[in-house]
Amino acid sequence: MLRRTRAGGSFIAVARGVAWRNLHNHFSHPMYFVPSLVFPLLFFTAFTGALGALTNVRGFDFEAGYEGFQYVFVLIQTAAFGGVFTGFAIARDFETGFARRLLLAAPNRKGIIAGYAIAALGRWVFTAVIVTGVAFAAGMTVPAGPGVLPLYALALLINGAGILFASGVAMRLRTVQAGPLMQTPVFLALFLAPVYVPLAVLEGWIHSIARYNPVTAFLEAGRGFLVGRPSGVGLAFGLAVALLLAFGVWALRGLRNAETSG
Amino acid sequence: MGDRHGIEVSQLVREFPKGPRAIDGIDLQVAPGEVYGFLGPNGAGKSTTVLVLTTLLPPTSGTARVAGHDVVREGHLVRAAIGAALQEAALDPLLTAREHMRLQTTLHGLSRADRKRRGDELLERVGLVEAADRRVGGYSGGMKRRLDLGLALVHRPSILFLDEPTTGLDPQSRTALWDEVSRLTREDGVTVFLTTQYLEEADALAHRVGIIDRGRIVAEGTPRALKDEIGRPSVEVVPANDGDRDAVAAVLGKFGESVPGLNQSVAVRMRGGESELAEVVRALDAAGLSVAQLRLHAPTLDDVFLEKTGRSLEGATTELGEGTS
Amino acid sequence: MREFTRQVSVLGRRSIVRTLRQPASIVPALLFPLILLAVNAGGLRSATDLEGFPSESFLDFALGFAFLQGAVFATVNCGTDLARDIQTGFLNRLALTPVRGVALILGQLAGVAALAVVQALVFLGAGLAAGASVRAGIAGALVLLILSFLVSVAFAGVGALLAVRTGSGEAIQGLFPLVFAGLFLSSMNMPRNLIEADWFRAIATINPVSYLIEGLRSLILEGWNALALLLSFGIVAALILVGIGGAILALRTRLARV
């Protein structure tokens, strides 16, 4: 019993230490902090500003306006890319040798991943709140219904999956040169989905891919929450949990890979 | 190499906008063919002096003539006469040593035939023939420094500036670089202005040493003359019983003033010189104090630094507002 | 003059070798604009149904932007390389030789310029292979390549200016979001007359990036549009003057050698 308590204690202590350091680093370095905030806001501004006319396309029917339509995409995009930024941080730590020091010092190494994950969640919540504020300020209207809260819950799961995916890559390759390997798949998954118009309006090859892309399920469920007509909720949450579990195994194996490689 | 001028510096000052004076009124002369060692801790003003003398940084006031030319008004003539290996070997990790040589020889305006010949000759001289076609990114610290030195010699300069050339090198690489510098002065008559924070480097290479602290030269002369100026050796005693330290200090105090010693030891600079050593032993014996170790130290450049600044050179870092030192 | 040419050529050679040996700066510069082109050509196809949209193919409409996005990599690559030279002291080494500042900057641009040629050919080739056509014909395609090349060189000049002014690779990377904002707040995804939000249309109208895209796009969609071409070539010339000219002047201050 005593051993269990100690193990649990060290897990929490390690996770807390790693999380604090990452959050501190993130918010005290404009180089990390600014892009993570600027890019989602830029996407939101550029898409809603330039592409509003798309609501005139036949088959485009969304009650929360184009702001609401894009807000869901940008929120899910920040969640997924939050994970990628965490992968960058881990890779950077391996390059500077800090990660090895962590591996040596931490009594519970799973706490390291947990620490990075807690920091990433913290960063994402900060970004998400600002993006939400900007979306409302830009004129987004949310008809009666569950609103943004279930959307946040879904995005949190996606954020977790993103973190575990990017951590797995970072811990296997242990170099910032691996950045494109974390970024590109996430970027492709996000953009090969109904980003600008609903799935029904998409045509050609991109429609064929988007039909089977899990991100489509996330976007459709999220947009459903926003207008108060949730649909495909079970599928979206089920897929998010499945990704979380699969990438969890991927990340833990990555950690073992890093441990055995010294 | 027939240049008869060395370096003449008068009342040189360099200020940075948000900090104290990095160089605070320096005067110095380096004769042609001489190796001048500029010794001081990090942040003392050594590198700033080198940047000014190599025309890379204008002085705030004062004058400096290098190879007979004013560093402000005749910068291009100064640059034609000097070679420099500045702090942290400045190399492109993606290029090979041979490519570095090609770049440097071309920029110095050597003819096509000369470029190849001079490049090969210098690669041979600094012992990089085998590694010449490998990218510099994979070189060891010593190899990088040797290439850096080779590149500085491309246009046969009469004056060579070496800014901390052996910092971070292993002893073997350090000795190899010292040999090369000695050969340059001995065989080619090159004047060398060398900055260092290593006492043994200044001792081994320099004909004359200038000690700089907080932007000012606090002592100058040949290493021997500087040490002779301090003149007196110090004696260091480690008591057998740690509790006897005060008693030992009291006995030693009769023979000279106290100076910092190692962990467990008590040390004094001997007023009467090394001839009093026997007296010291007898006095300790008479006081009934047993001794674990007793050492006599000849004066070092560190003693000179200590004498002039009140601090030891080892670990001393002057805090200045500017990154260059 | 011969000496100057020799200096530019040896520094240019170094810059090209350096670029070739950094696949991490070549691959994304070629790949990312193509990925975005493919994604937008598919995802925004329905925009061509809007009344007044200038093309029936969003691929044709979006192709011009790929060239511009490629040029952003020129800014970052050139800026980062030059900043690294400053940080490592390599620039000081060069400054101790009789090299002229103009030769230093022009030589530094060579690697980016070489990559720009490859980028322009790849983007055009990929676009044509995917079914795009250049309304202005073969001569128009040639002008497109030249304009795209000049845009990259101009953007690289801006990167060089920033590098010389800041002397920090991190600062260059930090400016990346700003450069991206310049691209996104333009007519990249929608013709200006179809942008509904007044504030966005106003920004896109004063953003010079819109005119660069519209110049490139005019050759693909319209044929020969003198005004669009004049505007884009004019902006490129101004950028070259500000970027490269500014970098040469700033270098004088940074080197501070007399």
Coordinates of C-alpha atoms in Angstrom, one line a residue, chain C:
Chain C
M1 CA 34.3 44.9 -61.7
R2 CA 35.9 41.5 -62.4
E3 CA 36.9 41.2 -58.8
F4 CA 33.3 42.1 -57.8
T5 CA 31.9 39.4 -60.2
R6 CA 34.3 36.9 -58.7
Q7 CA 33.2 37.8 -55.2
V8 CA 29.5 37.4 -56.0
S9 CA 30.1 34.2 -57.8
V10 CA 32.1 32.5 -55.0
L11 CA 29.6 33.6 -52.4
G12 CA 26.7 32.6 -54.6
R13 CA 28.3 29.2 -55.1
R14 CA 28.6 28.8 -51.3
S15 CA 24.9 29.9 -50.9
I16 CA 23.7 27.3 -53.4
V17 CA 25.8 24.5 -51.9
R18 CA 24.5 25.4 -48.5
T19 CA 20.9 25.3 -49.7
L20 CA 21.4 22.0 -51.5
R21 CA 22.8 20.5 -48.3
Q22 CA 19.8 21.4 -46.2
P23 CA 16.9 19.2 -47.4
A24 CA 14.9 20.5 -44.5
S25 CA 14.7 23.9 -46.2
I26 CA 14.1 22.5 -49.7
V27 CA 11.4 19.8 -49.2
P28 CA 8.8 22.0 -47.3
A29 CA 9.4 24.8 -49.8
L30 CA 8.4 22.5 -52.6
L31 CA 5.9 20.4 -50.9
F32 CA 3.8 22.7 -48.7
P33 CA 2.6 25.0 -51.5
L34 CA 1.6 22.0 -53.5
I35 CA -0.3 20.4 -50.6
L36 CA -2.2 23.7 -49.9
L37 CA -2.9 24.0 -53.6
A38 CA -4.4 20.5 -53.8
V39 CA -6.4 21.0 -50.6
N40 CA -7.8 24.3 -51.6
A41 CA -8.5 23.3 -55.2
G42 CA -10.6 20.5 -53.9
G43 CA -12.1 22.1 -50.8
L44 CA -13.0 25.4 -52.4
R45 CA -14.2 24.1 -55.7
S46 CA -17.8 25.1 -54.9
A47 CA -16.7 28.8 -54.8
T48 CA -16.6 28.6 -58.6
D49 CA -20.4 28.4 -58.5
L50 CA -20.6 31.9 -57.1
E51 CA -21.8 34.5 -59.5
G52 CA -19.0 36.5 -60.9
F53 CA -16.2 34.0 -60.0
P54 CA -13.6 34.5 -62.7
S55 CA -12.9 30.8 -63.4
E56 CA -14.6 27.5 -63.7
S57 CA -11.7 25.8 -62.1
F58 CA -10.5 26.7 -58.6
L59 CA -7.2 25.0 -59.4
D60 CA -6.6 27.7 -62.1
F61 CA -7.6 30.4 -59.6
A62 CA -5.4 29.1 -56.8
L63 CA -2.3 28.2 -58.8
G64 CA -1.0 31.8 -58.7
F65 CA -0.9 31.7 -54.9
A66 CA 1.4 28.6 -54.8
F67 CA 4.2 30.8 -56.3
L68 CA 3.7 33.4 -53.7
Q69 CA 3.6 30.8 -50.8
G70 CA 6.8 29.4 -52.2
A71 CA 8.3 32.9 -51.9
V72 CA 7.6 33.0 -48.2
F73 CA 10.0 30.2 -47.8
A74 CA 12.6 32.3 -49.6
T75 CA 12.1 35.0 -47.0
V76 CA 12.6 32.6 -44.1
N77 CA 15.5 30.6 -45.7
C78 CA 17.5 33.6 -46.7
G79 CA 16.9 35.4 -43.5
T80 CA 17.7 32.4 -41.3
D81 CA 20.9 31.6 -43.3
L82 CA 22.2 35.2 -43.1
A83 CA 21.2 35.5 -39.4
R84 CA 23.1 32.3 -38.7
D85 CA 26.2 33.8 -40.4
I86 CA 25.9 36.8 -38.1
Q87 CA 25.4 34.7 -35.0
T88 CA 28.3 32.4 -35.6
G89 CA 30.7 35.2 -36.6
F90 CA 31.0 33.9 -40.1
L91 CA 30.0 37.3 -41.4
N92 CA 32.9 38.8 -39.5
R93 CA 35.3 36.4 -41.1
L94 CA 34.0 37.5 -44.5
A95 CA 34.1 41.2 -43.5
L96 CA 37.8 40.9 -42.8
T97 CA 38.4 40.1 -46.5
P98 CA 38.2 42.8 -49.2
V99 CA 34.7 41.7 -50.1
R100 CA 32.1 44.4 -50.8
G101 CA 28.8 44.5 -48.9
V102 CA 26.8 44.5 -52.1
A103 CA 28.6 41.2 -53.2
L104 CA 27.8 39.7 -49.7
I105 CA 24.1 40.3 -50.0
L106 CA 23.8 39.4 -53.7
G107 CA 25.9 36.2 -53.2
Q108 CA 23.7 35.3 -50.2
L109 CA 20.6 35.5 -52.5
A110 CA 21.9 33.0 -55.0
G111 CA 20.8 29.9 -53.1
V112 CA 17.3 31.2 -52.7
A113 CA 17.2 32.3 -56.3
A114 CA 18.3 28.8 -57.5
L115 CA 15.6 27.2 -55.3
A116 CA 13.1 29.8 -56.7
V117 CA 13.7 28.6 -60.2
V118 CA 13.1 25.0 -59.2
Q119 CA 10.0 26.0 -57.2
A120 CA 8.5 27.9 -60.1
L121 CA 9.1 25.1 -62.6
V122 CA 7.7 22.5 -60.2
F123 CA 4.6 24.5 -59.3
L124 CA 3.8 25.3 -62.9
G125 CA 4.5 21.7 -64.0
A126 CA 2.3 20.3 -61.2
G127 CA -0.5 22.8 -62.0
L128 CA -0.4 21.9 -65.7
A129 CA -0.3 18.2 -65.0
A130 CA -3.4 18.6 -62.7
G131 CA -5.3 20.2 -65.6
A132 CA -4.6 23.9 -65.2
S133 CA -4.0 26.0 -68.3
V134 CA -2.2 29.4 -68.8
R135 CA -4.5 31.6 -70.8
A136 CA -1.5 33.9 -71.9
G137 CA 0.1 30.9 -73.6
I138 CA 3.7 29.9 -73.7
A139 CA 5.0 33.5 -73.5
G140 CA 2.7 34.0 -70.6
A141 CA 4.0 31.0 -68.8
L142 CA 7.5 32.4 -69.3
V143 CA 6.5 35.7 -67.8
L144 CA 4.8 33.8 -65.0
L145 CA 8.1 32.0 -64.2
I146 CA 10.0 35.3 -64.4
L147 CA 7.6 37.1 -62.1
S148 CA 7.5 34.2 -59.7
F149 CA 11.3 34.2 -59.6
L150 CA 11.5 37.9 -59.0
V151 CA 8.9 37.7 -56.2
S152 CA 11.0 35.1 -54.5
V153 CA 14.2 37.2 -54.8
A154 CA 12.3 40.2 -53.5
F155 CA 10.9 38.3 -50.6
A156 CA 14.4 36.9 -49.9
G157 CA 15.7 40.5 -49.9
V158 CA 13.2 41.3 -47.2
G159 CA 14.4 38.3 -45.2
A160 CA 18.0 39.5 -45.7
L161 CA 17.1 43.0 -44.4
L162 CA 15.4 41.6 -41.3
A163 CA 18.4 39.3 -40.7
V164 CA 20.9 42.1 -40.9
R165 CA 18.8 44.4 -38.8
T166 CA 18.0 41.8 -36.0
G167 CA 21.0 39.5 -36.4
S168 CA 18.9 36.7 -34.9
G169 CA 17.5 33.6 -36.5
E170 CA 14.9 33.3 -33.8
A171 CA 13.6 36.8 -34.7
I172 CA 13.2 35.7 -38.3
Q173 CA 11.3 32.7 -37.3
G174 CA 9.2 34.8 -34.9
L175 CA 8.2 37.1 -37.8
F176 CA 6.8 34.1 -39.7
P177 CA 3.3 34.6 -38.4
L178 CA 3.4 38.2 -39.6
V179 CA 4.5 37.2 -43.1
F180 CA 1.7 34.6 -43.1
A181 CA -0.8 37.3 -42.0
G182 CA 0.3 39.3 -45.0
L183 CA -0.5 36.4 -47.3
F184 CA -3.8 35.4 -45.7
L185 CA -5.3 38.9 -45.5
S186 CA -5.3 39.2 -49.2
S187 CA -7.3 38.1 -52.2
M188 CA -5.5 34.7 -52.1
N189 CA -8.7 32.6 -51.7
M190 CA -11.4 34.9 -53.2
P191 CA -11.4 37.6 -55.8
R192 CA -11.7 41.0 -54.1
N193 CA -15.1 41.7 -55.7
L194 CA -16.6 38.6 -54.1
I195 CA -15.3 39.3 -50.6
E196 CA -18.4 40.2 -48.7
A197 CA -16.9 41.5 -45.4
D198 CA -16.2 45.2 -46.1
W199 CA -13.3 45.4 -43.6
F200 CA -11.6 42.4 -45.1
R201 CA -12.1 43.7 -48.7
A202 CA -10.5 47.0 -47.5
I203 CA -7.5 45.2 -46.0
A204 CA -7.1 43.0 -49.1
T205 CA -7.3 46.1 -51.3
I206 CA -4.4 47.9 -49.5
N207 CA -2.4 44.8 -49.1
P208 CA 0.3 44.7 -51.9
V209 CA 0.3 40.9 -51.7
S210 CA -3.2 41.0 -53.4
Y211 CA -1.7 42.7 -56.4
L212 CA 1.2 40.2 -56.6
I213 CA -1.2 37.3 -56.6
E214 CA -3.5 39.1 -59.1
G215 CA -0.6 39.7 -61.5
L216 CA 0.4 36.0 -61.4
R217 CA -3.3 35.0 -61.6
S218 CA -4.1 37.3 -64.6
L219 CA -1.7 35.4 -66.8
I220 CA -3.4 32.1 -65.9
L221 CA -7.0 33.3 -66.0
E222 CA -7.2 36.2 -68.3
G223 CA -4.3 36.3 -70.7
W224 CA -2.5 39.6 -71.0
N225 CA -3.7 42.2 -68.5
A226 CA -1.3 45.1 -68.7
L227 CA -2.5 46.8 -65.5
A228 CA -2.3 43.7 -63.3
L229 CA 1.2 42.9 -64.6
L230 CA 2.4 46.5 -64.2
L231 CA 1.2 46.6 -60.7
S232 CA 2.8 43.3 -59.7
F233 CA 6.1 44.1 -61.4
G234 CA 6.0 47.5 -59.8
I235 CA 5.5 46.1 -56.4
V236 CA 8.2 43.5 -56.9
A237 CA 10.6 46.3 -58.0
A238 CA 9.7 48.3 -54.9
L239 CA 10.2 45.3 -52.6
I240 CA 13.6 44.6 -54.2
L241 CA 14.6 48.2 -53.7
V242 CA 13.5 48.2 -50.0
G243 CA 14.6 44.6 -49.2
I244 CA 17.9 44.3 -51.0
G245 CA 18.8 48.0 -51.0
G246 CA 17.9 48.2 -47.3
A247 CA 19.9 45.0 -46.5
I248 CA 23.0 46.5 -48.2
L249 CA 22.7 49.7 -46.3
A250 CA 22.0 47.9 -43.0
L251 CA 25.0 45.7 -43.6
R252 CA 27.2 48.8 -43.7
T253 CA 26.0 49.7 -40.2
R254 CA 26.3 46.2 -38.9
L255 CA 29.8 45.6 -40.2
A256 CA 30.9 49.0 -39.0
R257 CA 34.2 48.5 -40.8
V258 CA 35.6 51.6 -42.3

